[in-house]
mmCIF file of C-alpha atoms in Angstrom:
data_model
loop_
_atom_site.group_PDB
_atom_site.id
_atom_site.type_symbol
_atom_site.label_atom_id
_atom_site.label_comp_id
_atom_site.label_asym_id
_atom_site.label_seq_id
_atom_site.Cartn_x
_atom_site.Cartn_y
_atom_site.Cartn_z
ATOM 1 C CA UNK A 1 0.000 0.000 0.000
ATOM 2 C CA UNK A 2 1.239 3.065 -1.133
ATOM 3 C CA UNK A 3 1.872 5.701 1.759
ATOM 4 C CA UNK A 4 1.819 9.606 2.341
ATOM 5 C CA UNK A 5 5.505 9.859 1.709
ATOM 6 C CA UNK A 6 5.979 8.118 -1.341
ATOM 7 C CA UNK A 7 3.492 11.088 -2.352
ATOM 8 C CA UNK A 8 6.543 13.809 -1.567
ATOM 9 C CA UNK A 9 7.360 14.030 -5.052
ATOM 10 C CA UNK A 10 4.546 15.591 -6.336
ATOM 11 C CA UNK A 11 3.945 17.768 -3.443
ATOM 12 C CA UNK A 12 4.883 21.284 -4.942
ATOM 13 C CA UNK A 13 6.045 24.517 -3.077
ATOM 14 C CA UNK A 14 4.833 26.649 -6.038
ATOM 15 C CA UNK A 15 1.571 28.612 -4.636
ATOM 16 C CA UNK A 16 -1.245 28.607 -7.033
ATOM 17 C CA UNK A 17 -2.496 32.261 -6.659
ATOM 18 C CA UNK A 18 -6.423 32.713 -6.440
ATOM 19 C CA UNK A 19 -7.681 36.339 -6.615
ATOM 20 C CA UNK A 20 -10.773 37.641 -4.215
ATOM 21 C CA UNK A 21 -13.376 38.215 -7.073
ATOM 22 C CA UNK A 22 -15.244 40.673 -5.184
ATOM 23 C CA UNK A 23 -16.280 41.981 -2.069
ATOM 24 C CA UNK A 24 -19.521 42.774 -2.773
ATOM 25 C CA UNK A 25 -21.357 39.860 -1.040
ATOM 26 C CA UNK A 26 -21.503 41.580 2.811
ATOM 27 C CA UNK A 27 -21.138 39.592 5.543
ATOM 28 C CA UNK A 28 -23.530 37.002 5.075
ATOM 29 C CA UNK A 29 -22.036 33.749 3.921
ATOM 30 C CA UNK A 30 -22.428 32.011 0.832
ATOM 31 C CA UNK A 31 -24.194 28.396 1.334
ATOM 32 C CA UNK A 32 -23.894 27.047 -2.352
ATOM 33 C CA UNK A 33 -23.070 28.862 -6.055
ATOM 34 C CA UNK A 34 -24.070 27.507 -8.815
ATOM 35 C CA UNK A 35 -23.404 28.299 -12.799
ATOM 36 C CA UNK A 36 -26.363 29.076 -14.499
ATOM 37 C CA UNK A 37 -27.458 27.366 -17.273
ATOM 38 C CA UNK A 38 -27.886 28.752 -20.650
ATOM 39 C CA UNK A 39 -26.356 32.160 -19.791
ATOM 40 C CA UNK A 40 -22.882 32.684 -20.242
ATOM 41 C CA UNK A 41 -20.833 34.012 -17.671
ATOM 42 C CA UNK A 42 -23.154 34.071 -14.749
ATOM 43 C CA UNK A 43 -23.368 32.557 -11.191
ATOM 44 C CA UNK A 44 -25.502 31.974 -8.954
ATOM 45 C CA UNK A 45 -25.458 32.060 -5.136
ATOM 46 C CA UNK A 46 -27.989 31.408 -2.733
ATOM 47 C CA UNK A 47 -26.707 33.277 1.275
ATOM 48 C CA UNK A 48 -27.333 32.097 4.351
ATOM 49 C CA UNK A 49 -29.551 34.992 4.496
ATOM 50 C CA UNK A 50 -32.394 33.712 2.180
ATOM 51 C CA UNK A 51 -30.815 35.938 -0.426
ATOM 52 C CA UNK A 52 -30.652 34.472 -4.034
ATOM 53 C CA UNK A 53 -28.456 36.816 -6.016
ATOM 54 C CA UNK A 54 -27.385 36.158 -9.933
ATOM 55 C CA UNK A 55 -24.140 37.691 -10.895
ATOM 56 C CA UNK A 56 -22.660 38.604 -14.433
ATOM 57 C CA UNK A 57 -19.409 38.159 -14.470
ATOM 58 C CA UNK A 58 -18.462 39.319 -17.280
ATOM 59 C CA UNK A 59 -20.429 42.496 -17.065
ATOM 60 C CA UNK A 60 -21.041 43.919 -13.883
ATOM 61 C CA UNK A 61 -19.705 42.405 -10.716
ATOM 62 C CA UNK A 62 -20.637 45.324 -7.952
ATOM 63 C CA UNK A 63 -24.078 44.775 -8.416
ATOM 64 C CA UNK A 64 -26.215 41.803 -8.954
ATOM 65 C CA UNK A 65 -28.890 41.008 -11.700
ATOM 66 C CA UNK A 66 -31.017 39.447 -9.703
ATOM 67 C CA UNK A 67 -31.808 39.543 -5.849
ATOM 68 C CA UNK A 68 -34.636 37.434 -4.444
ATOM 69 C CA UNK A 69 -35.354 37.638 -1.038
ATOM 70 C CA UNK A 70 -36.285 33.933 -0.474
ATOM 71 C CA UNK A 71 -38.132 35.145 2.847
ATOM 72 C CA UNK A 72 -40.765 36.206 1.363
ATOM 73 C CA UNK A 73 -42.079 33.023 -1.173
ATOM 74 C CA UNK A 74 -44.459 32.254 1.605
ATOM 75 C CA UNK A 75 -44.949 35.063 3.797
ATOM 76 C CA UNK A 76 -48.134 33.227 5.938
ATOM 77 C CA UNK A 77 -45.285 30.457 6.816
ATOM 78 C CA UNK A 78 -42.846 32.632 7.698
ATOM 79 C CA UNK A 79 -44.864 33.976 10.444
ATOM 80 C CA UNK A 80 -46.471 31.018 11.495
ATOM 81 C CA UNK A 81 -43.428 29.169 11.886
ATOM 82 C CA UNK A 82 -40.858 29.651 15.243
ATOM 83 C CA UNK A 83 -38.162 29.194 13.198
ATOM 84 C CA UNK A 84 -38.144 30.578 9.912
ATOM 85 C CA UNK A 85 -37.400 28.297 7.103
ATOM 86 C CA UNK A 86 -33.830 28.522 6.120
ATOM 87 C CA UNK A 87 -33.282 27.605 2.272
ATOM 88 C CA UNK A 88 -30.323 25.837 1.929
ATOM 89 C CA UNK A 89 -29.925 24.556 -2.029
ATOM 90 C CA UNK A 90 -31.021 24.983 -4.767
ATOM 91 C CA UNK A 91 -31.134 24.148 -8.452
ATOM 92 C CA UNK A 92 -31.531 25.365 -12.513
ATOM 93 C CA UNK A 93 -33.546 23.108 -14.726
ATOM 94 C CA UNK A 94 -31.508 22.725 -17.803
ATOM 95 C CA UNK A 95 -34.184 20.862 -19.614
ATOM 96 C CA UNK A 96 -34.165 22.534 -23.284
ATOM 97 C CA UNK A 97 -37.005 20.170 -24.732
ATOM 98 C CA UNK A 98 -39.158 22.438 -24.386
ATOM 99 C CA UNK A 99 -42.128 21.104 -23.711
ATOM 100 C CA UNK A 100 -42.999 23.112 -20.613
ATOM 101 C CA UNK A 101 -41.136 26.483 -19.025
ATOM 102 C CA UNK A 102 -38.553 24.119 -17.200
ATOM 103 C CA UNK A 103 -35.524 25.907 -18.300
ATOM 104 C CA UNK A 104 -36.808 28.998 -17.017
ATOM 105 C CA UNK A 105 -37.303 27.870 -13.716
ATOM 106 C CA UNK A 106 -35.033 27.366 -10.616
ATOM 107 C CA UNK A 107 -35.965 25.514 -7.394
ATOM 108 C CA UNK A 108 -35.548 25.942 -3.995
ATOM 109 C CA UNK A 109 -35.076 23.877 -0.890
ATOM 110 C CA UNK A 110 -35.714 24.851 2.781
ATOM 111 C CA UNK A 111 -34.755 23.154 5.913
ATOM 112 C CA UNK A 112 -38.700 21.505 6.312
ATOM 113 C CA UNK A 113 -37.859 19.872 2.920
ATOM 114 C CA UNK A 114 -40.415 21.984 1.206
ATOM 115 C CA UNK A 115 -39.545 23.032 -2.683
ATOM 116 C CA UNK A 116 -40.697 25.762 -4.265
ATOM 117 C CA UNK A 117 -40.225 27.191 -7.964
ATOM 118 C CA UNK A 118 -39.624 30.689 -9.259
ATOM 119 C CA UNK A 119 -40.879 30.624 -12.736
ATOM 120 C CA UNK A 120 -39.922 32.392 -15.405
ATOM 121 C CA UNK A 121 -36.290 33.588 -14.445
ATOM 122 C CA UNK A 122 -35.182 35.811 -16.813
ATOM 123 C CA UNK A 123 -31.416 36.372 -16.861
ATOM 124 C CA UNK A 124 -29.795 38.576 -19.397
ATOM 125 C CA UNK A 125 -27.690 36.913 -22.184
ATOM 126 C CA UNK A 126 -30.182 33.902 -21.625
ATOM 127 C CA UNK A 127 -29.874 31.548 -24.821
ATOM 128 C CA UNK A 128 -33.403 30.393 -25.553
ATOM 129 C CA UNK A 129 -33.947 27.666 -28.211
ATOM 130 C CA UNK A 130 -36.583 28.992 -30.959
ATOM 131 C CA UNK A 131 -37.940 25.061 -30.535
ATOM 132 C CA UNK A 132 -38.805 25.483 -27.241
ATOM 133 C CA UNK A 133 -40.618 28.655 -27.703
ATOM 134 C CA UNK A 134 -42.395 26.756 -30.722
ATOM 135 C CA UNK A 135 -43.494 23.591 -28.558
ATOM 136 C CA UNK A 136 -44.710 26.153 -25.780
ATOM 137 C CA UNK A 137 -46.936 27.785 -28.213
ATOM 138 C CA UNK A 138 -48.088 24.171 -29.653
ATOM 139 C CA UNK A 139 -48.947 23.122 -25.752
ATOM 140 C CA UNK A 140 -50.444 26.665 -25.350
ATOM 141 C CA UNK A 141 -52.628 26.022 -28.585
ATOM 142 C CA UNK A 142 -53.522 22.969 -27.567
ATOM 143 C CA UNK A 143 -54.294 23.280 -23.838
ATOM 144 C CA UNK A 144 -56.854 25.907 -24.975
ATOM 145 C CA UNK A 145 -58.610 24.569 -27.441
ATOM 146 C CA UNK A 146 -58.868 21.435 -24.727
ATOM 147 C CA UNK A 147 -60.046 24.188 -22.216
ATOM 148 C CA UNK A 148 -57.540 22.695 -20.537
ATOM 149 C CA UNK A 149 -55.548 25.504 -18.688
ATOM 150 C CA UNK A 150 -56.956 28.627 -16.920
ATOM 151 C CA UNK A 151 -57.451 31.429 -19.502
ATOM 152 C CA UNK A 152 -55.232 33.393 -17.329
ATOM 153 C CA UNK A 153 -52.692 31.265 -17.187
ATOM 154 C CA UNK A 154 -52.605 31.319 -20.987
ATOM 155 C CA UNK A 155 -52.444 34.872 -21.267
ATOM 156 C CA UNK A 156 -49.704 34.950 -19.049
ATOM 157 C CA UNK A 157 -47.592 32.223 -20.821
ATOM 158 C CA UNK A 158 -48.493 34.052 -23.963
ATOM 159 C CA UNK A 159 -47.402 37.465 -23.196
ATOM 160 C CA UNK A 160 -44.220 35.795 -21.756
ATOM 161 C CA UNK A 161 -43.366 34.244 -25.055
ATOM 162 C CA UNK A 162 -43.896 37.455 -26.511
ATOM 163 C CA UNK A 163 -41.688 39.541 -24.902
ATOM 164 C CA UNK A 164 -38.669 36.446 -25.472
ATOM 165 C CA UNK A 165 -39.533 36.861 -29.225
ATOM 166 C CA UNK A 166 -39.448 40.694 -29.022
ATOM 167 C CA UNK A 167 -36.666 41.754 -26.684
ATOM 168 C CA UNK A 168 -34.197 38.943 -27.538
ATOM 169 C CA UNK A 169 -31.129 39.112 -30.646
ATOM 170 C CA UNK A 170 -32.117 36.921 -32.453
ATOM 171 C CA UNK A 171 -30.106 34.225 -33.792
ATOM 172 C CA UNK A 172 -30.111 31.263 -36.349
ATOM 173 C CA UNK A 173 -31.483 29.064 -33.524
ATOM 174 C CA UNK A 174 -31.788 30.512 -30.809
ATOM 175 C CA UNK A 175 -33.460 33.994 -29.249
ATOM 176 C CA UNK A 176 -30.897 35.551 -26.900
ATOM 177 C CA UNK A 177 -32.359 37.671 -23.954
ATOM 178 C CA UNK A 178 -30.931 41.128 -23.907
ATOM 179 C CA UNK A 179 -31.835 42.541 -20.602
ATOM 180 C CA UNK A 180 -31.731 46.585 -21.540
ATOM 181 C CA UNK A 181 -35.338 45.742 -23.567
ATOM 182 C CA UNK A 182 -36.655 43.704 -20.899
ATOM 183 C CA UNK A 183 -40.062 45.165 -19.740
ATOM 184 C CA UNK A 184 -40.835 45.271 -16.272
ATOM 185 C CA UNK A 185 -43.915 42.970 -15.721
ATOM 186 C CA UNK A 186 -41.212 40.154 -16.652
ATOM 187 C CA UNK A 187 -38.643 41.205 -14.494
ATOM 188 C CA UNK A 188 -38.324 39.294 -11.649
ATOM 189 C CA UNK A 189 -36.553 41.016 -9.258
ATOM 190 C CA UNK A 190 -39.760 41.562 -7.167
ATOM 191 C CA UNK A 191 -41.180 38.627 -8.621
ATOM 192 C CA UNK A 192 -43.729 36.038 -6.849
ATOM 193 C CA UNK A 193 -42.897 32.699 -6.370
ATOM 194 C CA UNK A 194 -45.341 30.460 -7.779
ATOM 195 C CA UNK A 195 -47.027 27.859 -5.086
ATOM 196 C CA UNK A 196 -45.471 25.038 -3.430
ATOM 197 C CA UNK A 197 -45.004 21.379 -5.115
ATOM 198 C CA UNK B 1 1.747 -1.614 -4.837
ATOM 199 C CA UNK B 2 -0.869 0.564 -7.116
ATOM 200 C CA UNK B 3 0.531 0.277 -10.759
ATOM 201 C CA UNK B 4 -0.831 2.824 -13.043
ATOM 202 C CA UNK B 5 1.206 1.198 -15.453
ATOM 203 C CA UNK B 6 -0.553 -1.867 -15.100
ATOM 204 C CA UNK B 7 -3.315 -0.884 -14.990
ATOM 205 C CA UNK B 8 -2.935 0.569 -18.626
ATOM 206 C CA UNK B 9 -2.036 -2.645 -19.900
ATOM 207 C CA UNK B 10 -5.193 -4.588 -18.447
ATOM 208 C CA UNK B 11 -7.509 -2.215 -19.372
ATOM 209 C CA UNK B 12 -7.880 -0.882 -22.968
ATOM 210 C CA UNK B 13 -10.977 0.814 -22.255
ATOM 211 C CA UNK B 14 -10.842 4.211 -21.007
ATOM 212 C CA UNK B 15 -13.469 3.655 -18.890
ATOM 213 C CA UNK B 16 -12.663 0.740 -17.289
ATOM 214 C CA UNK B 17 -9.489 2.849 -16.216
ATOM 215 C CA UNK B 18 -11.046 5.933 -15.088
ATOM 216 C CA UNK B 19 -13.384 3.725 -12.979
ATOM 217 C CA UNK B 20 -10.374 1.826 -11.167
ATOM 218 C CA UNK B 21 -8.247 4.714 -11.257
ATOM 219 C CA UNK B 22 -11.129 6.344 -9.015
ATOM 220 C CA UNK B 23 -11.998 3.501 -7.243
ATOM 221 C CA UNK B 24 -7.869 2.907 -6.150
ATOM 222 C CA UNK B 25 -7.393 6.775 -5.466
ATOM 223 C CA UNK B 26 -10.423 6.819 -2.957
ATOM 224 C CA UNK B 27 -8.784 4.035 -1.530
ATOM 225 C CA UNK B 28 -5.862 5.338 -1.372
ATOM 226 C CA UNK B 29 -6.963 8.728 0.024
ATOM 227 C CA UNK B 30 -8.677 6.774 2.573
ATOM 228 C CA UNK B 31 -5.850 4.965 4.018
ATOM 229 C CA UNK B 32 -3.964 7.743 4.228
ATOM 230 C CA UNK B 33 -6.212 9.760 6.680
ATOM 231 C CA UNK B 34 -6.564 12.065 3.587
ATOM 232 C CA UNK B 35 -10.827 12.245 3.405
ATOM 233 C CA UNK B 36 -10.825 11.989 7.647
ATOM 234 C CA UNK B 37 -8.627 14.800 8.325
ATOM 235 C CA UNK B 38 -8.344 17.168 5.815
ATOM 236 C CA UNK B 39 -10.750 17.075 3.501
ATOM 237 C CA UNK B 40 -14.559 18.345 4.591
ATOM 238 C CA UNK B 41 -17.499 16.708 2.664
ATOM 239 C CA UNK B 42 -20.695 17.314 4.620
ATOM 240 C CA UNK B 43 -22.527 19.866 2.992
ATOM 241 C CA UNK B 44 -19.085 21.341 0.845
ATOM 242 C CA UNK B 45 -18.602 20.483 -1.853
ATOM 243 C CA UNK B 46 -14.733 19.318 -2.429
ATOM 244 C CA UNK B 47 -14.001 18.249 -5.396
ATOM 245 C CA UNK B 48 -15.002 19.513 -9.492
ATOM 246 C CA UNK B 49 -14.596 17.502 -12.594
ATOM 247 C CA UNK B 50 -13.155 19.911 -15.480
ATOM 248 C CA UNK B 51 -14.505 17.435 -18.850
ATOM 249 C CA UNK B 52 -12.667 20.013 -20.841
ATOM 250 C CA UNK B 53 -8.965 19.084 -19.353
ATOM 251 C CA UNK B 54 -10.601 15.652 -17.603
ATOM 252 C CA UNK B 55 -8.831 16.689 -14.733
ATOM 253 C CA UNK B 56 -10.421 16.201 -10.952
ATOM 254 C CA UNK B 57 -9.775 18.748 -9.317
ATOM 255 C CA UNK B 58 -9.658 18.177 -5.113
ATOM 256 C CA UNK B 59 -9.705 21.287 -2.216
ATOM 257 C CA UNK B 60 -7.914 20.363 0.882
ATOM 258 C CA UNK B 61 -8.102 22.253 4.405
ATOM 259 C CA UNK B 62 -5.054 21.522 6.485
ATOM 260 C CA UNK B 63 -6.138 21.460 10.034
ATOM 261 C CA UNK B 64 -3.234 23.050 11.912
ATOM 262 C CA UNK B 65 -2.681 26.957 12.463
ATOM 263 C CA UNK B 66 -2.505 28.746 10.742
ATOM 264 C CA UNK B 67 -5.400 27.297 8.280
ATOM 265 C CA UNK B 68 -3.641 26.328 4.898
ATOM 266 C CA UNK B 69 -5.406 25.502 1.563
ATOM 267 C CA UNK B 70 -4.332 22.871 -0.824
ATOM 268 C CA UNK B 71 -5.671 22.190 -4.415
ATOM 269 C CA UNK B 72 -5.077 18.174 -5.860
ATOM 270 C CA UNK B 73 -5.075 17.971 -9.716
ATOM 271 C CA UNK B 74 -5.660 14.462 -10.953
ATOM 272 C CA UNK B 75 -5.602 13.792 -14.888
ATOM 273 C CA UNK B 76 -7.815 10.945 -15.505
ATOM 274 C CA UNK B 77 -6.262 10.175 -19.420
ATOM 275 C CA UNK B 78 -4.944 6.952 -19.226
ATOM 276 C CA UNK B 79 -2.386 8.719 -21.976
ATOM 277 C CA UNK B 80 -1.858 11.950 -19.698
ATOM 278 C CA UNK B 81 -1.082 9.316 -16.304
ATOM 279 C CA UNK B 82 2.626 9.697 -15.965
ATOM 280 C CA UNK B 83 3.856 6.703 -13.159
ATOM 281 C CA UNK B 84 5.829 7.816 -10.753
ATOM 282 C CA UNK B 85 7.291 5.562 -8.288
ATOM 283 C CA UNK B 86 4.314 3.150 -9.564
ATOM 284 C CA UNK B 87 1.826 5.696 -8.859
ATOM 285 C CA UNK B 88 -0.205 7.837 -11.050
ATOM 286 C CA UNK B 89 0.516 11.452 -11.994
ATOM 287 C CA UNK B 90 -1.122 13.837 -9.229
ATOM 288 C CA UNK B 91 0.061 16.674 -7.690
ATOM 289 C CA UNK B 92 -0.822 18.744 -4.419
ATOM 290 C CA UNK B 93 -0.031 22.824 -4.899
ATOM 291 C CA UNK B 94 -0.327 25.079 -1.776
ATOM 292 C CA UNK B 95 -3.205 27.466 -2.386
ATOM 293 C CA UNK B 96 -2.401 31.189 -1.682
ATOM 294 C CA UNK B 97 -5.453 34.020 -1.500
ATOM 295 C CA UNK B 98 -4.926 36.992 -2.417
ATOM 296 C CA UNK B 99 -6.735 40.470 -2.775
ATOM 297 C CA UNK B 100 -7.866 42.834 -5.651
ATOM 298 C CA UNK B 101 -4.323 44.274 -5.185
ATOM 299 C CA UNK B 102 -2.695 40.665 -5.434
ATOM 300 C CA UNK B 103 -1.676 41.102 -2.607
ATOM 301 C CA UNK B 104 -2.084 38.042 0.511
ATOM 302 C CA UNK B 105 -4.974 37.889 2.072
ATOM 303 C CA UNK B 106 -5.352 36.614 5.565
ATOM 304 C CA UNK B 107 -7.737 33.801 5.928
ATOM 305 C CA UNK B 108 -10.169 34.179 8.504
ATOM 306 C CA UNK B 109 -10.152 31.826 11.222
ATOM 307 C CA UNK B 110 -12.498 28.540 10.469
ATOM 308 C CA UNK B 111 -12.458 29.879 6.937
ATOM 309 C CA UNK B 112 -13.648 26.510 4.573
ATOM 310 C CA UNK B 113 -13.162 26.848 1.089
ATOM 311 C CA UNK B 114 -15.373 25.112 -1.732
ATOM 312 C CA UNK B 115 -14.740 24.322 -5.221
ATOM 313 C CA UNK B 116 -17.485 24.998 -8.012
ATOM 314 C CA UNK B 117 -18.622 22.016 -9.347
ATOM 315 C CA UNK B 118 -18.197 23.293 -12.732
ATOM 316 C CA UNK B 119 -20.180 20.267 -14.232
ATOM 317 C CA UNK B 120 -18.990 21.089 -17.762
ATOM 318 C CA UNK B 121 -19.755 25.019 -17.154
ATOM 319 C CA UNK B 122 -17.656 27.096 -18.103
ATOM 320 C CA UNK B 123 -14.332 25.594 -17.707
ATOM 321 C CA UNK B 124 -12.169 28.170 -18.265
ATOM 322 C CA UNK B 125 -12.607 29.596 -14.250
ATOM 323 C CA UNK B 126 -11.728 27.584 -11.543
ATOM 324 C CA UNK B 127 -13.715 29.347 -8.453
ATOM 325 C CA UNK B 128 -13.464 29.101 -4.933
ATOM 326 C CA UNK B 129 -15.725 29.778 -2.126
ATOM 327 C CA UNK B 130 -16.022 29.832 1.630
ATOM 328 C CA UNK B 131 -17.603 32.407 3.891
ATOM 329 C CA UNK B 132 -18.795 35.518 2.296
ATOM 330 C CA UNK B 133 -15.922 35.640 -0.361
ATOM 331 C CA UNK B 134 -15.291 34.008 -4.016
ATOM 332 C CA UNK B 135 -11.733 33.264 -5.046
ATOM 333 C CA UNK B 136 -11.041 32.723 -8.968
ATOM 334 C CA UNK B 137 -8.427 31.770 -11.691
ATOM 335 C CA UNK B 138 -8.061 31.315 -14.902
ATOM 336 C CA UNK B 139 -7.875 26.942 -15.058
ATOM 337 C CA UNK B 140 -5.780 27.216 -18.231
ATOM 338 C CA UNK B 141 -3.180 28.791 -16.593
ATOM 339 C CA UNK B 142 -3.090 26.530 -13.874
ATOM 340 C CA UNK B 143 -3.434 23.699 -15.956
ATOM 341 C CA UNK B 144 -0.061 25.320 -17.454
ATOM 342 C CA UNK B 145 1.369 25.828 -14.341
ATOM 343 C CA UNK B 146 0.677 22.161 -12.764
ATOM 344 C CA UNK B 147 1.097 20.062 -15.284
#
């Protein structure tokens, strides 16, 4: 069995420098970061805080694209609870099928287990495939004719796939998201979480 | 002893290798102490595979005073897995933190770092975290400067 020692030899004295990024994230520690999907160059922390903050970095580093305050998803729980719910992971669907808004969503875990979705997240730079803007507007189609979904709903899904198609660059396959055109009523910086799977 | 060597000769398949290259390097980290001691893996995440480079990548927190980092690169090519003394081609580099100014930063007391699992993101950053801070380099030049 090989030991420690016989290890020596690659043990080098040469320090591997690692630069502080920024010091922009206060005092409250950072419980997980994350890349996100689909969007090139950003990050994604969640704090110990029940802050969710999305970063460019390779645009602006001092302040960040996105801050959720993760205390207020359920507000009625937070105050019925003694201990507030402390959300400890979290996680990007990547699913680029299409055939629902997964890969605009990101989900969140608390310390009672519970999981709850923000949905859509809209992140500048995002890469959206044209197909899965096409198969949402099939489903859409379909799911009304069906009376299937809530006419709201609809609406909402619709004017959400409108605003990809018009503030995005569009490219051969894809629609990119360029934030600057972004209207408000789909930024979600203030948005609402969902409900509660 | 653990033969890389051998190993390359029994196994043509690259996965076949990777798998008992993993398998014997847990083993070995084991036996040494390595995962007990140094290396924390409840709730932190310690370790990133880089598909780009296939490189594993390991953080290390030496438990003595003052707190010292170390970061493990481990090439996982069969082609790349130079023997040394009948063991495969890894090497430990001391970690050093330093500020906007490049100059050293002190690390806080019961500072843990994590690695990013990069999970084929974005491969050219290796990133660092722990506390309230984020540490970064570029990988390629530390894939230059290890290896």
């Amino acid at each position: 069995m090989a030991k420690i020692d016989e290890f020596s030899d690659i043990v080098d004295s040469t320090e591997l420098n690692f630069q502080i990024v920024g010091s922009f994230f206060s005092e409250r520690n950072i419980l997980k970061i994350k890349w996100v999907p689909s969007a090139n160059d950003h990050i994604a922390l969640l704090r110990e805080d029940n802050h969710f903050m999305i970063y460019d970095f390779g645009n602006n580093i001092d302040e960040p694209e996105i801050n959720l305050d993760l205390n207020y998803l359920d507000p009625k729980k937070k105050l019925i609870a003694e201990i507030p719910p402390m959300f400890e992971d979290f996680s990007f669907s990547n699913n680029k099928d299409g055939y629902d808004c997964a890969m605009f969503s990101v989900f969140f875990m608390n310390n009672y287990g519970e999981i709850y979705y923000k949905c859509p997240l809209i992140i500048n730079g995002l890469v959206v495939p044209k197909r899965v803007l096409a198969f949402l507007k099939k489903r859409i189609n379909h799911e009304k004719q069906a009376n299937i979904a809530e006419k709201e709903l609809i609406e909402r899904i619709q004017g959400f796939i409108k605003s990809i198609e018009e503030f995005s660059i569009e490219e051969d396959d894809n629609y990119q998201i360029n934030s600057s055109k972004i209207p408000p009523n789909i930024n979600v910086n203030d948005g609402v979480i969902q409900g509660f799977i | 002893m653990f033969s890389a060597s051998s190993l390359k000769q029994k196994f043509d398949s690259s996965f076949e290798y990777f798998q008992l290259l993993s398998d014997k390097f847990s083993q070995e980290f084991k036996d040494q102490n390595f995962g007990a001691s140094n290396i924390q893996t409840i709730n932190e995440s310690t370790t990133s595979y880089f598909q780009t480079y296939n490189y594993l990548f390991i953080i290390e927190k030496e438990i003595k005073e003052p707190t010292k980092f170390y970061l493990w690169g481990l090439s996982l090519d069969p082609k790349e897995t130079i023997v040394k003394n009948g063991l495969p081609f890894c090497k430990r580099f001391p970690i050093s933190l330093v500020d906007e100014n490049n100059e050293e930063w002190r690390i806080p007391k019961n500072l843990s770092l994590q690695i990013l699992d990069n999970s084929n993101f974005y491969e050219e950053f290796l990133l660092l975290y722990g506390g309230p801070y984020i540490f970064g380099t570029f990988l390629i030049l530390t894939i230059k400067n290890i290896f």
